[in-house]
Short mmCIF file of C-alpha atoms in Angstrom, two decimals:
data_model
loop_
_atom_site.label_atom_id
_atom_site.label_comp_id
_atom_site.label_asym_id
_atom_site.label_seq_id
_atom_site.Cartn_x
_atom_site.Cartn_y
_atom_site.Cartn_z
CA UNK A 25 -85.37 29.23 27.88
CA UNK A 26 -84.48 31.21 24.79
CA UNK A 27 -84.19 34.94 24.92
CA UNK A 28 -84.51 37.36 22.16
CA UNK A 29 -81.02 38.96 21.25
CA UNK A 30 -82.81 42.24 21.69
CA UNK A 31 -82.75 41.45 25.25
CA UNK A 32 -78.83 41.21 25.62
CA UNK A 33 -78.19 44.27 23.46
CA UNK A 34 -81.03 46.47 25.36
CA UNK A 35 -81.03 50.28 24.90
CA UNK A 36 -80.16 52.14 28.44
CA UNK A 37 -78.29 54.44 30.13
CA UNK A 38 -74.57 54.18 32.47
CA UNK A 39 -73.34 53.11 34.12
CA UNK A 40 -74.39 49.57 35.25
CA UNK A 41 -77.00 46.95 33.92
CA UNK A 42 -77.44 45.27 37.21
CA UNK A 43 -76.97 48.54 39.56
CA UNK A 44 -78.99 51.26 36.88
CA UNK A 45 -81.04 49.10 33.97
CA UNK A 46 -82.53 46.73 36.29
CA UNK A 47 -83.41 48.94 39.02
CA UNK A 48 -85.09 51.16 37.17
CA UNK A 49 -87.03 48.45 35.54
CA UNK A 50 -88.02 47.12 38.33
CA UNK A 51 -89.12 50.53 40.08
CA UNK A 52 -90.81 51.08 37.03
CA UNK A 53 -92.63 47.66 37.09
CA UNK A 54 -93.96 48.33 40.82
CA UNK A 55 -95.40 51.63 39.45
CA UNK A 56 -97.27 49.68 36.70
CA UNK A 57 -98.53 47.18 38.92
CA UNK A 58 -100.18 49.38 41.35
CA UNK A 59 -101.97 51.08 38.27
CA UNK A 60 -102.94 47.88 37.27
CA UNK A 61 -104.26 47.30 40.78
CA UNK A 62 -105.89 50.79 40.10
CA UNK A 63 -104.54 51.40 43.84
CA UNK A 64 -102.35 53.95 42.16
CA UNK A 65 -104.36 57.06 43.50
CA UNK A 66 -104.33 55.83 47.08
CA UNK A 67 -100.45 55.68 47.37
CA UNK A 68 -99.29 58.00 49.90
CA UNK A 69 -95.79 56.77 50.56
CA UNK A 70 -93.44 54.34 48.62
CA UNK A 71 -90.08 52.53 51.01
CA UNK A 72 -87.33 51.30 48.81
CA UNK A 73 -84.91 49.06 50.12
CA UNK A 74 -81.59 48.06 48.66
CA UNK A 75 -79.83 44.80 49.66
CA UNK A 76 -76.67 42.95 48.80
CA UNK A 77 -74.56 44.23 46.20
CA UNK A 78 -77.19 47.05 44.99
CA UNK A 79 -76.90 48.71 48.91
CA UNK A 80 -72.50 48.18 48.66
CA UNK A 81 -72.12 49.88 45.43
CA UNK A 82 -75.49 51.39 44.59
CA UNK A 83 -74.58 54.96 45.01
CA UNK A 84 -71.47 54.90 43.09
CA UNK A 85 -73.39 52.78 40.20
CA UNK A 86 -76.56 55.48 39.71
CA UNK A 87 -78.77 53.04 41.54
CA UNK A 88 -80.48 55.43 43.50
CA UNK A 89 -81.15 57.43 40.37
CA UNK A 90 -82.60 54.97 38.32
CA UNK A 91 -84.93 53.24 41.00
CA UNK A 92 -86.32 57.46 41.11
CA UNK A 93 -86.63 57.24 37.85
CA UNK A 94 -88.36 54.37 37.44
CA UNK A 95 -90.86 55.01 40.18
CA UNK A 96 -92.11 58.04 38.07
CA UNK A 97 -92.85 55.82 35.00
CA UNK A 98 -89.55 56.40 33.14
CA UNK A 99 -87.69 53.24 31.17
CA UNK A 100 -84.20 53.21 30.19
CA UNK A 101 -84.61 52.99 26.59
CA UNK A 102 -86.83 55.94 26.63
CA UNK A 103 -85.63 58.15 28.94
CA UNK A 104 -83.69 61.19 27.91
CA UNK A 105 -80.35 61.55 29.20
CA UNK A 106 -80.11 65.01 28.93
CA UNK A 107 -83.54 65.59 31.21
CA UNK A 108 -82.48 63.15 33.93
CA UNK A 109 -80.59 65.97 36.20
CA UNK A 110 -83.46 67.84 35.81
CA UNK A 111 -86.23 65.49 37.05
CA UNK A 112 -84.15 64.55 39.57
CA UNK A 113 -84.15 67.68 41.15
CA UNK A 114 -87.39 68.06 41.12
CA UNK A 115 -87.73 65.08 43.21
CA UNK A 116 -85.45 66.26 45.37
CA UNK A 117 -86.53 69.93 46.37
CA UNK A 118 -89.70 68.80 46.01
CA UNK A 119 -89.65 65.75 47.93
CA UNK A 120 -92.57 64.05 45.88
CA UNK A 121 -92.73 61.92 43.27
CA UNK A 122 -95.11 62.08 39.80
CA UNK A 123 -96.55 58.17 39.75
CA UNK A 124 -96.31 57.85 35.99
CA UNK A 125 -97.51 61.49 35.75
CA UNK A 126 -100.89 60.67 36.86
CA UNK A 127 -100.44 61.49 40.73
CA UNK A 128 -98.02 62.71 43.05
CA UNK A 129 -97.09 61.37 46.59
CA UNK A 130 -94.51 62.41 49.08
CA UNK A 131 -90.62 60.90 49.00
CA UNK A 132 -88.03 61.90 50.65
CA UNK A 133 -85.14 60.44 49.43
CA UNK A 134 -82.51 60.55 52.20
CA UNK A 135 -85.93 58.80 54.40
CA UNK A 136 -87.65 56.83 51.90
CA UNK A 137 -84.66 54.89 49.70
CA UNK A 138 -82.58 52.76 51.93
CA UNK A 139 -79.32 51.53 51.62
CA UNK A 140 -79.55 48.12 53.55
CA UNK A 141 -75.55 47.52 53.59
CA UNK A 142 -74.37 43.85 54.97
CA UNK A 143 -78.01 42.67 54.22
CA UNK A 144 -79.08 39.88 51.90
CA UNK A 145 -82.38 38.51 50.73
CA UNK A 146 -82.51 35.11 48.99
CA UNK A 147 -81.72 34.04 45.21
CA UNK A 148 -79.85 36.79 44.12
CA UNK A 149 -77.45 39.09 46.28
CA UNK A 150 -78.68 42.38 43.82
CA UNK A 151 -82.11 42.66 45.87
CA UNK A 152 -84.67 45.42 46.27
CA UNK A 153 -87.75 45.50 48.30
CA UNK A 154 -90.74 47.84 47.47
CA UNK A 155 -93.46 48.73 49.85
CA UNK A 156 -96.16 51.42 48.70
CA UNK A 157 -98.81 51.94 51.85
CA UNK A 158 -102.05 54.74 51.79
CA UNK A 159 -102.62 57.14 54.23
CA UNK A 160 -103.71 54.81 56.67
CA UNK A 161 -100.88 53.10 56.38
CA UNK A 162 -101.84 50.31 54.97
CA UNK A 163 -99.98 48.74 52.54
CA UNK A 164 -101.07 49.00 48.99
CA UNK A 165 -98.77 46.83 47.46
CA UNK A 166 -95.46 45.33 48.35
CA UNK A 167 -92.67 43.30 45.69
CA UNK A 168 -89.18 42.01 45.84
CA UNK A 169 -87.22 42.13 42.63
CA UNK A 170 -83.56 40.49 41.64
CA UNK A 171 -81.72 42.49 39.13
CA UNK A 172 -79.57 39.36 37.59
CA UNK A 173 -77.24 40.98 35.36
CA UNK A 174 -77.54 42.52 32.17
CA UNK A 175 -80.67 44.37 33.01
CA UNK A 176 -83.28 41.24 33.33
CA UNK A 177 -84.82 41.60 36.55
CA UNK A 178 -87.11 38.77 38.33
CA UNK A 179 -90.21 39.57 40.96
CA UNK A 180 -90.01 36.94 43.48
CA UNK A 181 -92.86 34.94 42.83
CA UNK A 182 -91.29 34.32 40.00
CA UNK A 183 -88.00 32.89 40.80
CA UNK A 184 -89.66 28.81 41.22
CA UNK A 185 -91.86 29.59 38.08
CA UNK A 186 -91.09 26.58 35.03
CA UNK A 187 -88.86 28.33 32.42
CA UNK A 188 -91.34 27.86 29.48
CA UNK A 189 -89.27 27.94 26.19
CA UNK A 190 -89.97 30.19 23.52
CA UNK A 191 -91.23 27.98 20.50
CA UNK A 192 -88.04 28.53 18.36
CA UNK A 193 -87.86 26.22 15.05
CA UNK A 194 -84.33 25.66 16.27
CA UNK A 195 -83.74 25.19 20.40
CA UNK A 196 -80.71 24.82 21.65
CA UNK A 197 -79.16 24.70 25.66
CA UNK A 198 -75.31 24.12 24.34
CA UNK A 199 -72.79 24.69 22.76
CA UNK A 200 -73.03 21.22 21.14
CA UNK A 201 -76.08 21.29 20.77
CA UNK A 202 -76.30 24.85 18.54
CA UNK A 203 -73.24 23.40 16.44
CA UNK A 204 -75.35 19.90 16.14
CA UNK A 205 -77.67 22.26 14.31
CA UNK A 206 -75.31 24.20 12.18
CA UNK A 207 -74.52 20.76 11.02
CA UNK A 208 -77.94 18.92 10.22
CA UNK A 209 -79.50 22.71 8.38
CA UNK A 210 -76.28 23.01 6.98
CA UNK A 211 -77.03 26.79 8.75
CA UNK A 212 -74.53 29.37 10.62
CA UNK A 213 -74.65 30.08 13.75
CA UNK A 214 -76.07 33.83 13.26
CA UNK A 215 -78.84 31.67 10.61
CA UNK A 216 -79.85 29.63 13.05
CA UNK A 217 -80.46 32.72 15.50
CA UNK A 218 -81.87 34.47 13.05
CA UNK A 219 -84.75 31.96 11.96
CA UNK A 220 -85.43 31.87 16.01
CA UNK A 221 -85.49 35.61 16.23
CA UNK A 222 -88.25 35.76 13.93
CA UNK A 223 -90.95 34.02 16.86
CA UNK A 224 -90.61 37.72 18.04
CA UNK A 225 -90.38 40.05 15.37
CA UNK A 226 -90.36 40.11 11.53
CA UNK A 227 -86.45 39.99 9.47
CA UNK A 228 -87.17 43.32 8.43
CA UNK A 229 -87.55 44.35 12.21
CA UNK A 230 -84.50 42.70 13.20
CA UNK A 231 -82.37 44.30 10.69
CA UNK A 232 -83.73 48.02 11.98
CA UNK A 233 -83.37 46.79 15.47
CA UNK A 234 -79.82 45.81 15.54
CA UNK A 235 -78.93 48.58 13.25
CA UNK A 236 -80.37 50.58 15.46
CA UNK A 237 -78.10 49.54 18.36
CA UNK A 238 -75.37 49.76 16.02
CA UNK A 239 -75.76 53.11 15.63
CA UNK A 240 -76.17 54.25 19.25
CA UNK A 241 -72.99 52.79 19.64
CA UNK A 242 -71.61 54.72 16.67
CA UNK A 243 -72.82 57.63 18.45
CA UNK A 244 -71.59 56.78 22.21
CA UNK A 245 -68.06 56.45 20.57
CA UNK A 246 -68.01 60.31 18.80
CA UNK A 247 -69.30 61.98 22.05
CA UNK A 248 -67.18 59.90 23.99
CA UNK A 249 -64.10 61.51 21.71
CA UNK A 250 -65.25 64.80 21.87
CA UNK A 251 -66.34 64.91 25.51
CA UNK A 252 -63.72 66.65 27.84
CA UNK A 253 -63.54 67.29 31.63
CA UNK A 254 -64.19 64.53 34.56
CA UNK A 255 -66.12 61.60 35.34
CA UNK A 256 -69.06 62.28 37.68
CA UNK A 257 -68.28 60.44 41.55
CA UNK A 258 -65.46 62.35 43.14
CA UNK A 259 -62.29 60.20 42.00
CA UNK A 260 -61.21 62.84 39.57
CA UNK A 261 -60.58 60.42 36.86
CA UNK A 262 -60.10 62.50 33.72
CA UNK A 263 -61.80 61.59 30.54
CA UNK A 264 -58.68 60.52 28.16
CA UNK A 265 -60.54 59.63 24.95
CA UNK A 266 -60.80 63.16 23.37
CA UNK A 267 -56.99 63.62 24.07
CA UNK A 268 -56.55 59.99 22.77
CA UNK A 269 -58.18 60.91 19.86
CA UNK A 270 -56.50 63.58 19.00
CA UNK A 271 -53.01 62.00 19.70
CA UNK A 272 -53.80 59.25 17.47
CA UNK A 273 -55.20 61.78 14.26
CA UNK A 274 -51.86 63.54 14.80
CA UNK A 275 -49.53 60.54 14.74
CA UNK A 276 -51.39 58.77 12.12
CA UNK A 277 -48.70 59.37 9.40
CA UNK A 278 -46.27 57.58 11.62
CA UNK A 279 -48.48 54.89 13.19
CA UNK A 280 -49.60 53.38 9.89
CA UNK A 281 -46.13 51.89 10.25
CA UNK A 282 -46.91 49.84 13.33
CA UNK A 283 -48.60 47.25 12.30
CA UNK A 284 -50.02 46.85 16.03
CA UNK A 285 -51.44 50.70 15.69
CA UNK A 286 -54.92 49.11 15.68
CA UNK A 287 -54.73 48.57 18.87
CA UNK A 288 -54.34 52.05 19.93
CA UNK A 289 -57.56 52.50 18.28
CA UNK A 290 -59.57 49.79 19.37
CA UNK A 291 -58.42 50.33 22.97
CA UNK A 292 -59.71 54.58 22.11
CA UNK A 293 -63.46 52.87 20.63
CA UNK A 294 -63.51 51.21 24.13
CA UNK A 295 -62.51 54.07 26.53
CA UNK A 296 -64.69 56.09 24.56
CA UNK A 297 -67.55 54.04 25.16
CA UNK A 298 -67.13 53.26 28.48
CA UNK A 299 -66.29 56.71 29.99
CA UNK A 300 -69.66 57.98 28.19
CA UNK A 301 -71.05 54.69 30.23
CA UNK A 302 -69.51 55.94 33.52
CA UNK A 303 -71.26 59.85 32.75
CA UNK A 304 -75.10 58.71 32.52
CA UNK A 305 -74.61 58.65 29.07
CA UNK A 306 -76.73 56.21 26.22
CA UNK A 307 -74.99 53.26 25.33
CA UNK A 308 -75.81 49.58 24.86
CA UNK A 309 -75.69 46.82 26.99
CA UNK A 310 -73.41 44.24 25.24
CA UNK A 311 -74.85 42.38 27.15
CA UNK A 312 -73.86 44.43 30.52
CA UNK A 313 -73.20 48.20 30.78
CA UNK A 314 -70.05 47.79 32.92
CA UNK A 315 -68.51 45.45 29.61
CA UNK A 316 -70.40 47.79 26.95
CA UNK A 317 -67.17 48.95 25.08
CA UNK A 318 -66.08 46.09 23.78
CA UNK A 319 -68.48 44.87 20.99
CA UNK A 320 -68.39 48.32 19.96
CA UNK A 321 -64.42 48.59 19.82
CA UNK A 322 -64.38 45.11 18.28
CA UNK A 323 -67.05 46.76 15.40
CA UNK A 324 -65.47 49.98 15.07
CA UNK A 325 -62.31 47.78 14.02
CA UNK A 326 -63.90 45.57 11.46
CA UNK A 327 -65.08 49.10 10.25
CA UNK A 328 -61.53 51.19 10.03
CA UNK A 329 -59.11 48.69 9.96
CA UNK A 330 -60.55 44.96 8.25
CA UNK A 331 -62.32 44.66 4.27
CA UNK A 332 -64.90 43.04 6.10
CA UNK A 333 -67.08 45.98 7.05
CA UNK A 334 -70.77 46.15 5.71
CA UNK A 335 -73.98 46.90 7.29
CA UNK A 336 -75.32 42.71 6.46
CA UNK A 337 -71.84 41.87 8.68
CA UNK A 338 -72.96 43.61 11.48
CA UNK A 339 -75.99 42.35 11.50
CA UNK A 340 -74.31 38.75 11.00
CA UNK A 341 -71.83 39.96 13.94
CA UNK A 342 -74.69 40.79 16.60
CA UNK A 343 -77.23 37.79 15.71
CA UNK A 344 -73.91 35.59 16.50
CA UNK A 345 -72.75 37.67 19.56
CA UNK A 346 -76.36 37.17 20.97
CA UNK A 347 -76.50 33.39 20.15
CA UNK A 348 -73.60 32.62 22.07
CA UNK A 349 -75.20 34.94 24.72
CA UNK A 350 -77.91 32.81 25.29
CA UNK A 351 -75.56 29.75 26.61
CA UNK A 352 -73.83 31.87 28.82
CA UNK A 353 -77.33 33.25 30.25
CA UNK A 354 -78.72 29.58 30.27
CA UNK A 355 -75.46 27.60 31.70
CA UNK A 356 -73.66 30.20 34.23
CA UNK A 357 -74.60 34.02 34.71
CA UNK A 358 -73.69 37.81 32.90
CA UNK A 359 -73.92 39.06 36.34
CA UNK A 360 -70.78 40.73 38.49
CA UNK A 361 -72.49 40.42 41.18
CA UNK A 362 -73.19 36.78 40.73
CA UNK A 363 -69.74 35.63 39.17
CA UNK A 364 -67.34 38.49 39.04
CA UNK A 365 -66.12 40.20 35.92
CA UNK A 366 -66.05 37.13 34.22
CA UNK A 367 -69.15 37.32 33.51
CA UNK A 368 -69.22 40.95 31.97
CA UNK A 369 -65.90 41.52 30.59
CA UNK A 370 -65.42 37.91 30.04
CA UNK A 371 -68.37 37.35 28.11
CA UNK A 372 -68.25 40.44 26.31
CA UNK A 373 -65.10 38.87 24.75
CA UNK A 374 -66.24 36.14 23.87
CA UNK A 375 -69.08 37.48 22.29
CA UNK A 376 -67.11 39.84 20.37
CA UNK A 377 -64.37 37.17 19.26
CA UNK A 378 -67.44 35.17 17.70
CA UNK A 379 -69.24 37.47 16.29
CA UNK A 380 -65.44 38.45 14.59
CA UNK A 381 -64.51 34.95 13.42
CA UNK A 382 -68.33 34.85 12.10
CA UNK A 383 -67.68 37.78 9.72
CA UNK A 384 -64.04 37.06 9.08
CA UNK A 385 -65.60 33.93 7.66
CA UNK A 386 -65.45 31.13 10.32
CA UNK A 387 -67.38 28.01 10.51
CA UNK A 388 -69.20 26.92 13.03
CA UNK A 389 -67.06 25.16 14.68
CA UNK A 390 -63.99 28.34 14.72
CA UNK A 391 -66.97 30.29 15.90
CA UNK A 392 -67.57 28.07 18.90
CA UNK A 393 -63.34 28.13 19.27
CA UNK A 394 -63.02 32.00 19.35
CA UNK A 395 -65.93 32.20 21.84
CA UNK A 396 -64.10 29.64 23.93
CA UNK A 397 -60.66 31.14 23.80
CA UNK A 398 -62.51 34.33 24.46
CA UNK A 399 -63.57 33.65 28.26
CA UNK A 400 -61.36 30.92 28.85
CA UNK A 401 -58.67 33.38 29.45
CA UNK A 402 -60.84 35.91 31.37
CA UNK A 403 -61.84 33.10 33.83
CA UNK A 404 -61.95 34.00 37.37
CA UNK A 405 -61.54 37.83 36.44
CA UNK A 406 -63.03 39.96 39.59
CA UNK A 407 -65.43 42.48 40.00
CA UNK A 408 -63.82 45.06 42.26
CA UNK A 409 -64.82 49.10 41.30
CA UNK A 410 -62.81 51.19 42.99
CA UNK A 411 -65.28 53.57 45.09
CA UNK A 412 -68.25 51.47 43.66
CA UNK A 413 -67.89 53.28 40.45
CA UNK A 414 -67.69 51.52 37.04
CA UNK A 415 -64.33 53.48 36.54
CA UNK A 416 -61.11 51.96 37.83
CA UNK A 417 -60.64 49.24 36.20
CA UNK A 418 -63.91 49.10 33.94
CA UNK A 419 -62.82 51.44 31.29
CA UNK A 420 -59.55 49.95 31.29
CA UNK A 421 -60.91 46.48 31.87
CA UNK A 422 -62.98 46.76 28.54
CA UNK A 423 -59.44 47.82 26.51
CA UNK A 424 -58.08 44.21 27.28
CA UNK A 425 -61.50 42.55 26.62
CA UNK A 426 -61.68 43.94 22.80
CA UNK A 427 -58.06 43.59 22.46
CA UNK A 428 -58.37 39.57 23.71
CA UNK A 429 -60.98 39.57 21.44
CA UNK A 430 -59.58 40.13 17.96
CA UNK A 431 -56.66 37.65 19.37
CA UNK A 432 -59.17 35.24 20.05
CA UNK A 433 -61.04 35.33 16.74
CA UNK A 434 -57.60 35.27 14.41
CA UNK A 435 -56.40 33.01 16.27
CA UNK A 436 -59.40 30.19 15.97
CA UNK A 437 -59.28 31.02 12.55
CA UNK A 438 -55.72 29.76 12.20
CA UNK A 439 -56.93 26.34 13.15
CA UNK A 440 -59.93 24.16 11.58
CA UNK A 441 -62.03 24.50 14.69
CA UNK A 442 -61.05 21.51 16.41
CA UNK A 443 -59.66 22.33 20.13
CA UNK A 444 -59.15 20.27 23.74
CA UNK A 445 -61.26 22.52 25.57
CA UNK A 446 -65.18 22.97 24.28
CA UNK A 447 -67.08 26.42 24.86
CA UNK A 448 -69.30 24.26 27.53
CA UNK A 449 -66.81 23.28 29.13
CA UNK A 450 -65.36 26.50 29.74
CA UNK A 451 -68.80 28.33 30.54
CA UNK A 452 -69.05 25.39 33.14
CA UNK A 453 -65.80 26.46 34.93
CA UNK A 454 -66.92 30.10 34.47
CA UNK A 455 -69.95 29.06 36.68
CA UNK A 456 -68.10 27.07 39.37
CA UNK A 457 -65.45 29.78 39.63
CA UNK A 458 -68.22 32.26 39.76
CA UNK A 459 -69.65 30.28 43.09
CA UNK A 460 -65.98 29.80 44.59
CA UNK A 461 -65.41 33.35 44.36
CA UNK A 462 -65.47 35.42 47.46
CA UNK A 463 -68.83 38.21 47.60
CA UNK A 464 -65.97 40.59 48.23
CA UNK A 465 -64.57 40.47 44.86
CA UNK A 466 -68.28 40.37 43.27
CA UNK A 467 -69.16 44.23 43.01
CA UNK A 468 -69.06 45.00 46.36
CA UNK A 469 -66.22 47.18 46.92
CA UNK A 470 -64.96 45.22 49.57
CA UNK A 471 -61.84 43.72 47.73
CA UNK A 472 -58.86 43.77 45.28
CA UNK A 473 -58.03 46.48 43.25
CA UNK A 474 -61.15 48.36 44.95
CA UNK A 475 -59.44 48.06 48.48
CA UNK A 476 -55.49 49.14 47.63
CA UNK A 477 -57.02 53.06 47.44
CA UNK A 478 -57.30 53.39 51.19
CA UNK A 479 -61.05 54.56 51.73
CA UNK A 480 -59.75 57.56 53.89
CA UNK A 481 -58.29 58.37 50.68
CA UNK A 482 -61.37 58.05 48.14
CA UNK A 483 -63.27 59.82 50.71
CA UNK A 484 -60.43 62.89 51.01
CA UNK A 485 -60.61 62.58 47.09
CA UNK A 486 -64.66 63.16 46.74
CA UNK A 487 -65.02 65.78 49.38
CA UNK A 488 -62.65 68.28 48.22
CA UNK A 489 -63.44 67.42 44.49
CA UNK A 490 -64.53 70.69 42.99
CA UNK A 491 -64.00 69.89 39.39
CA UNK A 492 -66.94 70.17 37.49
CA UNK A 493 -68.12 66.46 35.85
CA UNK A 494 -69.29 66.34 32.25
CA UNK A 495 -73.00 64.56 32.05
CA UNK A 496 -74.72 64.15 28.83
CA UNK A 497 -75.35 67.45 27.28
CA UNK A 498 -78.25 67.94 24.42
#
């Protein structure tokens, strides 16, 4: 099934796709169904239930704040970052909730939203289960969602529905089959993306839209610079980029020598992103929130440091970041939770390193190259957040990832395309890898790096923390 690119690179808020986006979406959606039921009045208490991955890491990953959030009505792209603290505590002092502002029923959180830890449900190990009943207590309406990475959610009826595809002029499941096309129109890659885009909205609209995005991620990147103090959870992790930033403006005289000082840079764009990711703040998922540094780092570069900056090559960058998206959303998963951090970081990369060799003038087939050098050397990457907070390594992680980018897209531009191992291929390994793994290293907190801090420790750590956090500010 084709997806519009608008649908990878979705508007939101930190710090997780899977564990905030979708969650909230899904709340949201359960809210809009019972007003569609027009049972919406009668609701006098709502259950919540977290399962899998959602109940192991959901507190440290804003879950619990989004799915209250979406149960009043609110969507990611649309909600205000700088109001969330407040509507929150509304909620809870007042232990209600306002159904989509048209009625209010009683909540308590600490009762009513459940952490089901070392529970599963089927399909998809990020689960939630809503129940709303009336006063009777009867139940009004009752729906299991999946969040599946990247913020897409599925309602379990759903999950044996047909994928019907889109009617695209130009379908495509694979990698060989999208450069088949390139070949017979005589098209690039971001062409033939485009011409399908346009089943959903008009060029014009597609230009705004992903300029749009572009610019939020403009804007994540200066008030991650200028943002000081901590990073909300209790792990006291400082926020380095405005010091970065100001390190690197001093030096600048000296590191226009080093012909690596791009990286320094590019490795700032990331942070900056990522710790603004990690504070509630508005970013885009590219195509995940926990990987949404790197496409911007990767941009910001082509912007300060390449000739091959313009508004048309972002656009050009993003329609061919998304098309390779949709073979990694078709053929394996963008989900840690599903494959590891593979499938975030590693696709991020691989995104970014096409989307690069598309503007640094690529063809198709160098395109296809970067994208596979791109994840083929993020395979079997984990998904282990220290504390359940997309922190240590995330912000780090995302440094390599646009780093291993830029390497991959120079280097598939140093050959004519031609390589042993195709982008299929190595999305096909992602996949099996992905199933091999162990659910401990797939953003539950119950492995690697996310183990070696003793949890004794992170707990000593959050309870004495009395350093103020800094949370999007208006």
């Amino acid at each position: 099934m084709v997806v519009s690119i608008f649908d990878f690179f979705s508007i939101g808020i930190g710090p997780s796709s899977s564990h905030t986006v979708g969650p909230m979406r899904a709340a949201r959606s359960f809210i809009l169904a019972l007003d569609r039921k027009k049972v919406i009045y009668e609701v006098h208490s709502i259950r919540v239930e977290l399962f899998g991955s959602l109940a192991m890491t959901g507190e440290g990953h804003g879950t619990d704040r989004a799915v209250l959030l979406g149960l009043e009505g609110y969507a990611p792209e649309q909600v205000d970052p700088c109001r969330v603290d407040g509507i929150l505590e509304r909620i809870y002092t007042s232990h209600s909730l306002r159904l989509l502002g048209k009625t209010v029923t009683p909540f308590d959180v600490k009762k009513d939203l459940l952490f089901r830890k070392g529970k599963t449900l089927p399909f998809h190990s990020n689960a939630m289960r809503l129940t709303a009943k009336n006063r009777k207590g009867e139940k009004c309406h009752e729906a299991i969602f999946y969040s599946v990475g990247g913020g897409f959610i599925i309602a379990h009826e759903d999950i044996h529905k047909n994928e019907t595809a889109a009617l695209v002029p130009f379908p495509y499941s694979t990698g060989e089959e999208l450069l088949g096309l390139c070949k017979l129109t005589g098209k690039t890659i971001d062409g033939i993306v485009l011409e399908n885009e346009k089943v959903w909205r008009s060029e014009e609209a597609i230009r705004t839209g992903l300029l749009q995005r572009w610019h939020i991620m403009q804007g994540a990147v200066k008030r991650g610079c200028e943002r000081e103090g901590f990073l909300p959870g209790g792990l006291n992790v400082r926020r380095r980029a405005p010091q970065i930033y100001r390190d690197l403006l001093e030096r600048r005289g000296e590191l226009e020598k080093d012909p690596t000082h791009f990286m320094d840079w590019t490795s700032l764009f990331a942070i900056a992103v990522n710790e603004e990711n990690a504070s509630y703040g508005r970013i885009v998922t590219a195509p995940t929130n926990g990987a949404a540094g790197i496409i911007p780092a990767v941009l910001h570069y082509v912007q300060n440091f390449t000739p091959h900056y313009s508004e048309d090559n972002v656009i050009r960058f993003l329609l061919t970041a998304g098309g390779i998206c949709q073979l990694f959303k078709k053929n394996a998963s963008i989900s840690g939770a599903e494959v590891g951090c593979q499938g975030e970081v590693g696709v991020a990369c691989s995104l970014a390193a096409a989307g690069l060799a598309a503007i640094m003038g690529g063809t198709p087939e160098q395109v296809e190259n970067a994208a596979e050098i791109g994840i083929e050397h993020n395979l079997g990457l984990t998904c282990d957040p220290v504390a359940g907070l997309v922190q240590i390594p995330c912000i780090e992680r995302n440094t390599m990832g646009a780093i291993k980018a830029i390497n991959a897209a120079k280097l598939s531009l140093l050959g004519d395309g031609t390589h042993s191992i195709t982008l299929d291929e190595a999305i096909r390994s992602m996949h099996e890898i992905g199933l091999d793994m162990k659910s401990k290293y797939k953003e539950t907190s119950e492995g690697g790096l996310a183990t070696v801090v003793h949890k004794d420790r992170i707990r000593e750590r959050q309870l004495l923390s009395l350093i103020p956090v800094t949370l999007p500010q208006c």
